[in-house]
CSV table of C-alpha atoms and ligand atoms in Angstrom, one decimal:
chain,number,residue,atom,x,y,z
A,184,MET,CA,27.6,-29.4,-22.0
A,185,ASN,CA,24.5,-27.1,-21.8
A,186,ILE,CA,22.3,-27.2,-18.8
A,187,TYR,CA,18.6,-26.6,-19.0
A,188,PRO,CA,16.1,-26.1,-16.2
A,189,LYS,CA,14.4,-29.3,-17.3
A,190,LEU,CA,17.5,-31.3,-16.5
A,191,ILE,CA,17.5,-29.8,-13.0
A,192,MET,CA,13.9,-30.5,-12.5
A,193,ASP,CA,14.4,-34.1,-13.6
A,194,ALA,CA,17.1,-34.6,-11.0
A,195,LEU,CA,15.0,-33.0,-8.3
A,196,GLU,CA,12.2,-35.4,-9.1
A,197,LYS,CA,14.5,-38.1,-7.7
A,198,VAL,CA,14.6,-36.4,-4.3
A,199,ARG,CA,11.9,-37.2,-1.8
A,200,TYR,CA,10.8,-34.9,0.9
A,201,PRO,CA,10.6,-37.0,4.1
A,202,GLY,CA,7.8,-34.9,5.5
A,203,ASN,CA,5.2,-36.3,3.0
A,204,GLY,CA,7.1,-38.9,1.0
A,205,LYS,CA,6.6,-37.0,-2.3
A,206,ASP,CA,9.4,-35.9,-4.6
A,207,LEU,CA,10.3,-32.2,-4.5
A,208,VAL,CA,8.8,-31.3,-7.9
A,209,THR,CA,5.4,-33.1,-7.3
A,210,ALA,CA,5.3,-31.5,-3.8
A,211,GLY,CA,5.6,-28.1,-5.4
A,212,MET,CA,8.7,-27.2,-3.4
A,213,VAL,CA,10.9,-26.0,-6.2
A,214,GLU,CA,10.6,-22.3,-6.7
A,215,ASP,CA,10.3,-21.0,-10.2
A,216,ASP,CA,13.6,-19.2,-10.0
A,217,ILE,CA,16.1,-21.5,-11.5
A,218,ARG,CA,19.1,-19.5,-12.8
A,219,ILE,CA,21.8,-21.0,-15.0
A,220,GLU,CA,25.0,-19.2,-15.8
A,221,GLY,CA,27.4,-21.6,-17.6
A,222,MET,CA,27.8,-24.4,-15.1
A,223,LYS,CA,26.6,-22.4,-12.1
A,224,VAL,CA,23.0,-23.3,-11.1
A,225,SER,CA,21.0,-21.6,-8.3
A,226,PHE,CA,17.4,-21.8,-7.2
A,227,SER,CA,15.2,-22.0,-4.1
A,228,ILE,CA,13.4,-24.8,-2.3
A,229,VAL,CA,10.2,-23.8,-0.3
A,230,PHE,CA,9.6,-25.3,3.1
A,231,GLU,CA,6.4,-25.0,5.1
A,232,LYS,CA,8.2,-23.6,8.2
A,233,PRO,CA,11.5,-21.9,8.8
A,234,ASN,CA,12.4,-24.6,11.4
A,235,ASP,CA,11.5,-27.6,9.1
A,236,PRO,CA,13.7,-30.4,10.5
A,237,PHE,CA,14.5,-31.7,6.9
A,238,ILE,CA,15.9,-28.5,5.4
A,239,LYS,CA,19.5,-29.5,5.7
A,240,SER,CA,19.1,-33.1,4.5
A,241,VAL,CA,16.8,-32.1,1.6
A,242,ILE,CA,19.2,-29.5,0.3
A,243,LYS,CA,22.1,-31.9,0.6
A,244,ALA,CA,20.1,-34.6,-1.3
A,245,ALA,CA,19.2,-32.1,-4.0
A,246,GLU,CA,22.8,-31.1,-4.5
A,247,THR,CA,23.8,-34.8,-4.7
A,248,ALA,CA,21.0,-35.6,-7.2
A,249,ILE,CA,22.1,-32.7,-9.5
A,250,LEU,CA,25.7,-33.8,-9.4
A,251,THR,CA,24.7,-37.4,-10.1
A,252,TYR,CA,22.0,-37.0,-12.7
A,253,VAL,CA,23.0,-33.8,-14.5
A,254,SER,CA,26.8,-33.5,-14.3
A,255,PRO,CA,29.5,-33.7,-11.6
A,256,ASP,CA,30.7,-30.4,-12.9
A,257,VAL,CA,27.6,-28.4,-11.9
A,258,GLU,CA,28.5,-25.6,-9.4
A,259,ILE,CA,25.6,-26.2,-7.0
A,260,LYS,CA,27.1,-26.4,-3.5
A,261,GLY,CA,25.8,-23.4,-1.5
A,262,ASN,CA,23.6,-22.2,-4.3
A,263,ILE,CA,20.3,-23.7,-3.2
A,264,ARG,CA,18.4,-21.4,-1.0
A,265,ALA,CA,15.8,-22.6,1.5
A,266,VAL,CA,12.8,-20.3,1.9
A,267,ALA,CA,9.7,-20.5,4.1
A,268,PRO,CA,6.6,-18.4,4.7
A,269,GLU,CA,7.1,-15.5,7.1
A,270,ILE,CA,5.9,-16.7,10.5
A,271,ILE,CA,4.6,-13.4,11.7
A,272,ARG,CA,1.0,-13.5,10.5
A,273,PRO,CA,-1.7,-11.0,11.1
A,274,GLU,CA,-3.6,-12.6,14.0
A,275,PRO,CA,-7.3,-13.0,13.2
A,276,ASP,CA,-9.1,-11.0,15.8
A,277,GLU,CA,-10.2,-13.4,18.5
A,278,LEU,CA,-13.4,-11.5,19.4
A,279,LEU,CA,-14.5,-10.9,15.8
A,280,PRO,CA,-13.0,-13.8,13.8
A,281,ASP,CA,-15.2,-13.2,10.8
A,282,VAL,CA,-14.4,-9.5,10.5
A,283,LYS,CA,-11.6,-8.7,8.0
A,284,ASN,CA,-10.8,-5.0,8.8
A,285,ILE,CA,-11.5,-2.9,11.9
A,286,ILE,CA,-11.2,0.8,11.4
A,287,ALA,CA,-11.3,3.2,14.3
A,288,ILE,CA,-12.8,6.6,13.4
A,289,SER,CA,-11.7,9.4,15.7
A,290,SER,CA,-11.3,13.1,16.1
A,291,GLY,CA,-9.3,15.3,18.5
A,292,LYS,CA,-12.3,17.3,19.4
A,293,GLY,CA,-16.1,17.2,19.2
A,294,GLY,CA,-18.2,18.8,16.5
A,295,VAL,CA,-15.8,18.4,13.6
A,296,GLY,CA,-18.2,15.9,11.9
A,297,LYS,CA,-16.7,12.6,13.0
A,298,SER,CA,-20.1,10.9,13.3
A,299,THR,CA,-21.3,12.4,10.0
A,300,VAL,CA,-18.2,11.1,8.2
A,301,ALA,CA,-18.4,7.7,9.9
A,302,ALA,CA,-22.1,7.3,8.8
A,303,ASN,CA,-21.4,8.4,5.3
A,304,LEU,CA,-18.2,6.3,5.0
A,305,ALA,CA,-20.2,3.2,6.2
A,306,VAL,CA,-22.9,3.8,3.6
A,307,ALA,CA,-20.3,4.5,0.8
A,308,LEU,CA,-18.4,1.3,1.6
A,309,ALA,CA,-21.7,-0.7,1.5
A,310,GLY,CA,-22.4,1.1,-1.8
A,311,LEU,CA,-19.1,-0.3,-3.1
A,312,GLY,CA,-20.4,-3.8,-2.3
A,313,TYR,CA,-18.6,-4.4,1.0
A,314,LYS,CA,-20.2,-6.0,4.1
A,315,VAL,CA,-20.1,-3.2,6.6
A,316,GLY,CA,-20.8,-2.9,10.4
A,317,LEU,CA,-20.7,0.3,12.4
A,318,LEU,CA,-20.4,0.5,16.2
A,319,ASP,CA,-21.4,3.9,17.6
A,320,ALA,CA,-19.1,4.0,20.6
A,321,ASP,CA,-19.5,7.8,21.1
A,322,ILE,CA,-20.9,7.8,24.7
A,323,PHE,CA,-20.9,11.6,24.8
A,324,GLY,CA,-23.2,11.9,21.8
A,325,PRO,CA,-24.4,8.7,20.2
A,326,SER,CA,-25.9,10.0,17.0
A,327,GLN,CA,-25.8,7.0,14.6
A,328,PRO,CA,-29.4,5.8,15.4
A,329,LYS,CA,-30.6,9.2,14.1
A,330,MET,CA,-28.3,9.3,11.1
A,331,PHE,CA,-29.4,5.8,10.1
A,332,ASN,CA,-33.1,6.5,10.7
A,333,VAL,CA,-33.4,3.6,13.2
A,334,GLU,CA,-33.9,5.7,16.4
A,335,ASP,CA,-36.8,3.5,17.4
A,336,ALA,CA,-35.0,0.2,16.9
A,337,ARG,CA,-34.6,-1.9,20.0
A,338,PRO,CA,-32.1,-4.5,19.2
A,339,PHE,CA,-33.2,-7.9,20.4
A,340,MET,CA,-31.3,-11.0,21.5
A,341,GLU,CA,-31.2,-14.0,19.2
A,342,GLU,CA,-29.7,-17.4,19.7
A,343,VAL,CA,-26.8,-18.1,17.4
A,344,ASN,CA,-24.9,-21.4,17.7
A,345,GLY,CA,-26.0,-21.8,21.3
A,346,ARG,CA,-25.2,-18.2,22.3
A,347,GLU,CA,-27.6,-15.4,23.0
A,348,LEU,CA,-26.4,-12.5,20.8
A,349,ILE,CA,-27.6,-8.9,20.3
A,350,GLN,CA,-28.9,-8.5,16.7
A,351,PRO,CA,-27.6,-5.3,15.2
A,352,ALA,CA,-30.1,-2.9,13.6
A,353,GLU,CA,-29.6,-2.6,9.9
A,354,ASN,CA,-30.2,0.1,7.3
A,355,TYR,CA,-28.7,1.1,4.0
A,356,GLY,CA,-26.7,-2.2,3.9
A,357,VAL,CA,-25.0,-1.4,7.2
A,358,LYS,CA,-25.3,-3.3,10.4
A,359,MET,CA,-25.2,-0.9,13.3
A,360,LEU,CA,-25.2,-0.9,17.1
A,361,SER,CA,-25.1,2.2,19.2
A,362,ILE,CA,-24.6,2.7,22.9
A,363,GLY,CA,-27.6,5.1,22.4
A,364,PHE,CA,-29.9,2.1,22.0
A,365,PHE,CA,-29.3,0.9,25.5
A,366,VAL,CA,-29.0,4.0,27.7
A,367,ASN,CA,-30.4,7.4,27.6
A,368,LYS,CA,-28.0,10.1,26.5
A,369,ASN,CA,-27.8,11.8,29.9
A,370,ASP,CA,-27.0,8.6,31.7
A,371,ALA,CA,-24.2,7.6,29.3
A,372,ILE,CA,-22.3,10.8,29.9
A,373,LEU,CA,-22.2,10.1,33.6
A,374,TRP,CA,-20.8,6.6,33.2
A,375,ARG,CA,-17.4,5.9,34.7
A,376,GLY,CA,-14.9,5.0,32.1
A,377,SER,CA,-14.9,1.3,33.0
A,378,MET,CA,-18.7,1.0,32.8
A,379,ALA,CA,-18.7,2.5,29.3
A,380,SER,CA,-15.8,0.3,28.3
A,381,ASN,CA,-17.5,-2.8,29.5
A,382,ALA,CA,-20.7,-1.9,27.7
A,383,LEU,CA,-18.8,-1.4,24.5
A,384,LYS,CA,-16.9,-4.6,24.9
A,385,GLN,CA,-20.3,-6.3,25.1
A,386,LEU,CA,-21.6,-4.7,22.0
A,387,ILE,CA,-18.5,-6.0,20.2
A,388,SER,CA,-18.3,-9.6,21.6
A,389,ASP,CA,-22.0,-10.4,22.3
A,390,ALA,CA,-23.5,-9.1,19.1
A,391,ASN,CA,-24.2,-11.0,15.9
A,392,TRP,CA,-22.0,-9.0,13.6
A,393,GLY,CA,-21.4,-12.0,11.3
A,394,GLU,CA,-19.1,-11.8,8.4
A,395,LEU,CA,-17.9,-8.2,7.7
A,396,ASP,CA,-15.3,-6.7,5.3
A,397,TYR,CA,-15.3,-3.4,7.3
A,398,PHE,CA,-16.2,-2.9,10.9
A,399,LEU,CA,-16.1,0.9,11.7
A,400,ILE,CA,-16.0,2.2,15.2
A,401,ASP,CA,-17.2,5.7,15.8
A,402,LEU,CA,-15.1,6.6,18.8
A,403,PRO,CA,-15.8,9.3,21.4
A,404,PRO,CA,-13.8,12.6,20.6
A,405,GLY,CA,-10.5,13.1,22.1
A,406,THR,CA,-8.4,10.6,24.0
A,407,SER,CA,-9.7,8.5,26.8
A,408,ASP,CA,-9.7,5.2,28.6
A,409,ILE,CA,-12.3,4.0,26.1
A,410,HIS,CA,-9.8,4.4,23.3
A,411,LEU,CA,-7.3,2.5,25.3
A,412,THR,CA,-9.7,-0.4,26.1
A,413,LEU,CA,-10.9,-0.7,22.6
A,414,VAL,CA,-7.5,-0.8,21.0
A,415,GLN,CA,-6.4,-3.3,23.6
A,416,THR,CA,-9.5,-5.5,23.1
A,417,LEU,CA,-9.5,-5.5,19.3
A,418,GLY,CA,-7.0,-6.1,16.6
A,419,ILE,CA,-7.6,-2.7,14.9
A,420,THR,CA,-6.5,-2.6,11.3
A,421,GLY,CA,-6.0,1.2,11.3
A,422,ALA,CA,-7.3,4.5,12.6
A,423,VAL,CA,-8.5,7.5,10.7
A,424,VAL,CA,-8.6,11.0,12.3
A,425,ILE,CA,-11.1,13.6,11.3
A,426,SER,CA,-10.5,17.3,11.6
A,427,THR,CA,-11.6,20.6,10.2
A,428,PRO,CA,-8.8,22.9,8.7
A,429,GLN,CA,-9.1,25.2,11.7
A,430,GLU,CA,-6.0,25.7,13.9
A,431,VAL,CA,-7.7,24.7,17.2
A,432,ALA,CA,-9.1,21.5,15.6
A,433,LEU,CA,-5.7,20.7,14.0
A,434,ALA,CA,-3.9,21.0,17.4
A,435,ASP,CA,-6.3,18.3,18.8
A,436,ALA,CA,-6.0,16.1,15.7
A,437,ARG,CA,-2.3,16.1,16.2
A,438,LYS,CA,-2.8,14.8,19.8
A,439,GLY,CA,-5.2,12.2,18.4
A,440,ILE,CA,-2.6,11.0,15.9
A,441,SER,CA,0.1,10.8,18.4
A,442,MET,CA,-2.2,8.8,20.7
A,443,PHE,CA,-2.5,6.1,18.1
A,444,THR,CA,1.1,6.0,17.1
A,445,GLY,CA,2.2,6.1,20.8
A,446,GLU,CA,3.9,3.1,22.4
A,447,LYS,CA,0.9,2.3,24.6
A,448,ILE,CA,-1.6,2.0,21.7
A,449,ASP,CA,0.5,1.6,18.5
A,450,VAL,CA,-2.3,1.4,15.9
A,451,PRO,CA,-1.4,2.4,12.4
A,452,VAL,CA,-2.9,5.7,11.2
A,453,LEU,CA,-4.4,5.1,7.8
A,454,GLY,CA,-4.7,8.9,7.4
A,455,LEU,CA,-6.4,12.2,8.1
A,456,ILE,CA,-9.8,13.3,6.7
A,457,GLU,CA,-10.5,17.0,6.3
A,458,ASN,CA,-14.1,17.8,7.0
A,459,MET,CA,-15.7,21.2,6.4
A,460,ALA,CA,-12.8,21.8,4.0
A,461,TRP,CA,-14.6,24.6,2.2
A,462,PHE,CA,-18.2,25.9,1.8
A,463,THR,CA,-19.9,25.6,-1.5
A,464,PRO,CA,-23.3,27.2,-1.9
A,465,ALA,CA,-25.7,25.1,-3.9
A,466,GLU,CA,-26.4,27.8,-6.4
A,467,LEU,CA,-22.7,28.4,-7.1
A,468,PRO,CA,-21.2,24.9,-7.1
A,469,GLU,CA,-17.9,26.2,-8.6
A,470,ASN,CA,-17.2,28.6,-5.7
A,471,LYS,CA,-15.3,27.5,-2.7
A,472,TYR,CA,-15.1,29.6,0.5
A,473,TYR,CA,-12.4,28.5,3.0
A,474,ILE,CA,-14.3,29.3,6.2
A,475,PHE,CA,-12.0,27.4,8.5
A,476,GLY,CA,-8.8,28.1,6.6
A,477,LYS,CA,-7.4,26.5,3.6
A,478,GLU,CA,-5.7,23.1,3.5
A,479,GLY,CA,-4.9,22.9,7.2
A,480,CYS,CA,-5.2,19.1,7.2
A,481,LYS,CA,-3.1,18.8,4.1
A,482,ARG,CA,-0.3,20.6,5.8
A,483,LEU,CA,-0.7,18.6,9.0
A,484,ALA,CA,-0.7,15.4,7.0
A,485,GLU,CA,2.5,16.4,5.2
A,486,GLU,CA,4.1,17.4,8.5
A,487,LEU,CA,3.2,14.1,10.2
A,488,ASP,CA,3.8,12.1,7.1
A,489,VAL,CA,0.3,10.5,7.1
A,490,PRO,CA,-1.9,10.4,4.0
A,491,LEU,CA,-4.7,12.9,3.5
A,492,LEU,CA,-7.5,10.5,2.7
A,493,GLY,CA,-10.1,13.0,1.5
A,494,GLN,CA,-11.6,16.5,1.8
A,495,ILE,CA,-15.3,16.9,2.4
A,496,PRO,CA,-16.9,20.3,1.9
A,497,ILE,CA,-19.5,22.0,4.1
A,498,VAL,CA,-22.7,21.6,2.3
A,499,GLN,CA,-26.2,22.0,3.7
A,500,SER,CA,-27.3,18.7,2.4
A,501,ILE,CA,-24.7,16.8,4.5
A,502,CYS,CA,-26.2,18.4,7.6
A,503,GLU,CA,-29.7,17.7,6.5
A,504,GLY,CA,-28.9,14.2,5.5
A,505,GLY,CA,-27.7,13.5,9.0
A,506,ASP,CA,-30.8,15.1,10.6
A,507,SER,CA,-33.3,13.3,8.4
A,508,GLY,CA,-31.6,9.9,8.6
A,509,LYS,CA,-30.7,9.8,4.9
A,510,PRO,CA,-26.9,10.1,4.6
A,511,VAL,CA,-25.8,11.9,1.4
A,512,ALA,CA,-23.5,9.0,0.5
A,513,LEU,CA,-26.6,7.1,-0.5
A,514,ASN,CA,-26.5,9.1,-3.7
A,515,PRO,CA,-23.0,8.9,-5.2
A,516,ASP,CA,-24.0,11.0,-8.2
A,517,THR,CA,-24.2,14.2,-6.1
A,518,ILE,CA,-21.0,16.2,-5.4
A,519,THR,CA,-21.2,15.3,-1.7
A,520,GLY,CA,-22.0,11.6,-2.3
A,521,ALA,CA,-19.1,11.4,-4.8
A,522,ALA,CA,-16.8,13.0,-2.2
A,523,PHE,CA,-17.7,10.2,0.3
A,524,ARG,CA,-17.4,7.5,-2.3
A,525,ALA,CA,-13.9,8.7,-3.2
A,526,LEU,CA,-13.0,8.7,0.4
A,527,ALA,CA,-14.2,5.1,0.8
A,528,GLU,CA,-12.3,4.0,-2.2
A,529,ASN,CA,-9.1,5.7,-0.8
A,530,ILE,CA,-9.5,3.9,2.5
A,531,VAL,CA,-10.0,0.6,0.8
A,532,VAL,CA,-6.7,1.2,-1.1
A,533,LYS,CA,-4.9,2.1,2.1
A,534,VAL,CA,-6.2,-0.9,4.0
A,535,GLU,CA,-5.4,-3.3,1.1
A,536,GLU,CA,-1.9,-1.8,0.9
A,537,ARG,CA,-1.4,-2.4,4.5
A,538,ASN,CA,-2.8,-6.0,4.4
A,539,ARG,CA,-0.6,-6.7,1.4
A,540,ASN,CA,2.5,-5.7,3.4
A,541,GLN,CA,1.5,-8.2,6.0
A,542,ASP,CA,0.8,-10.9,3.4
A,543,PRO,CA,1.1,-14.3,5.3
A,544,THR,CA,2.5,-15.9,2.2
A,545,GLN,CA,5.5,-13.5,2.2
A,546,ARG,CA,8.7,-15.6,2.3
A,547,VAL,CA,11.8,-15.4,4.3
A,548,ILE,CA,15.2,-17.0,3.4
A,549,VAL,CA,16.2,-19.7,5.9
A,550,THR,CA,19.9,-19.8,6.6
A,551,VAL,CA,21.1,-23.4,6.5
A,552,LYS,CA,23.9,-24.0,8.9
B,790,ADP,P1,-18.9,15.0,15.8
B,790,ADP,O1,-19.3,13.6,15.7
B,790,ADP,O2,-17.5,15.3,15.4
B,790,ADP,O3,-19.2,15.6,17.1
B,790,ADP,P2,-21.1,15.5,14.0
B,790,ADP,O4,-20.9,14.5,12.9
B,790,ADP,O5,-22.1,15.3,15.0
B,790,ADP,O6,-19.7,15.8,14.7
B,790,ADP,O7,-21.3,16.9,13.3
B,790,ADP,C1,-21.6,18.1,13.9
B,790,ADP,C2,-22.6,18.9,13.2
B,790,ADP,O8,-22.0,19.4,11.9
B,790,ADP,C3,-23.8,18.1,12.8
B,790,ADP,O9,-24.9,19.0,12.9
B,790,ADP,C4,-23.6,17.7,11.3
B,790,ADP,O10,-24.8,17.6,10.6
B,790,ADP,C5,-22.8,18.9,10.8
B,790,ADP,N1,-21.8,18.5,9.8
B,790,ADP,C6,-20.8,17.7,9.9
B,790,ADP,N2,-20.1,17.6,8.7
B,790,ADP,C7,-20.7,18.5,7.9
B,790,ADP,C8,-20.4,18.9,6.5
B,790,ADP,N3,-19.4,18.4,5.8
B,790,ADP,N4,-21.3,19.8,6.0
B,790,ADP,C9,-22.3,20.3,6.7
B,790,ADP,N5,-22.6,20.0,7.9
B,790,ADP,C10,-21.8,19.1,8.5
């Protein structure tokens, strides 16, 4: 006799799943992977949990139904697989339950353009249509209020669902809070690590960030207690490390990367960003001058097996955009704006790749003893 998938499905319609009283087909538990080779039939049944108490009895009942209603000669014993969703799920962040992705932006040393890149990346992500928040956690030089032209903003408290929350400043489609709004620059530098860490925790947990696709944290340069606290407080999706191609910067970038990948912190590194990759004069846009050396970050990325997410040239307008509070990423039609848009798109791809690898609907095969 010939066996068709329909015959198998008809037999499985006679089997009830005790968990909800429905038959296996109606309950959607039969995977679309029925294989028939002569009299040999194999397929999978999906259970909600790997430790579902009915796995064994349901598989037995399915075997019996096939032998009874299709043919006693079907080779089915041991050929039905039980599968269940993978139980390790990405935990939604407890402090920021409505935030999808948290990206730490860091650099091994100061002055490589970390804050400039963070601001432009935030603006570029918002330009791509994402809901974006930016926390300026750089206590040594909080520069985001200036770059977002909100230096005079004094974030106020607002009651949200019975809680008093700090309302972030907002410009260019980016919600932003900076440690610079609350302390003057000279005081912040003198803070002990724990004071700064606590203040930052408050800016995360007691602020009305709302729903965000991307929450960027502009970290202080180097490695410190603040990094440790933040990564232990938040479920960070991934870190990006910014460096110039210069040897001294690369040495520190290497330390930064190993901090994230180290046992204590263990945050995935999404990649390296090369800032000040080359100088291009406005009047000679085709010319590239490798002031800090050529492709240093590319080599480091290859050596450490992390992606190079983007290369941003030194251009006067990037510096001016920061100083005037109008990040170049606002205009993606310029060379500099396009460089930041490409960087943002690359980061989205990397984050989505990573999230896909942690897909909560991924299935595991359950061994039936
Ligand atoms: P960091 O946050 O690493 O200390 P900043 O973002 O404050 O560095 O940048 C340091 C200085 O370099 C700022 O004056 C900034 O405007 C300038 N800068 C950063 N990146 C670029 C670039 N790609 N082209 C021109 N100037 C830049």
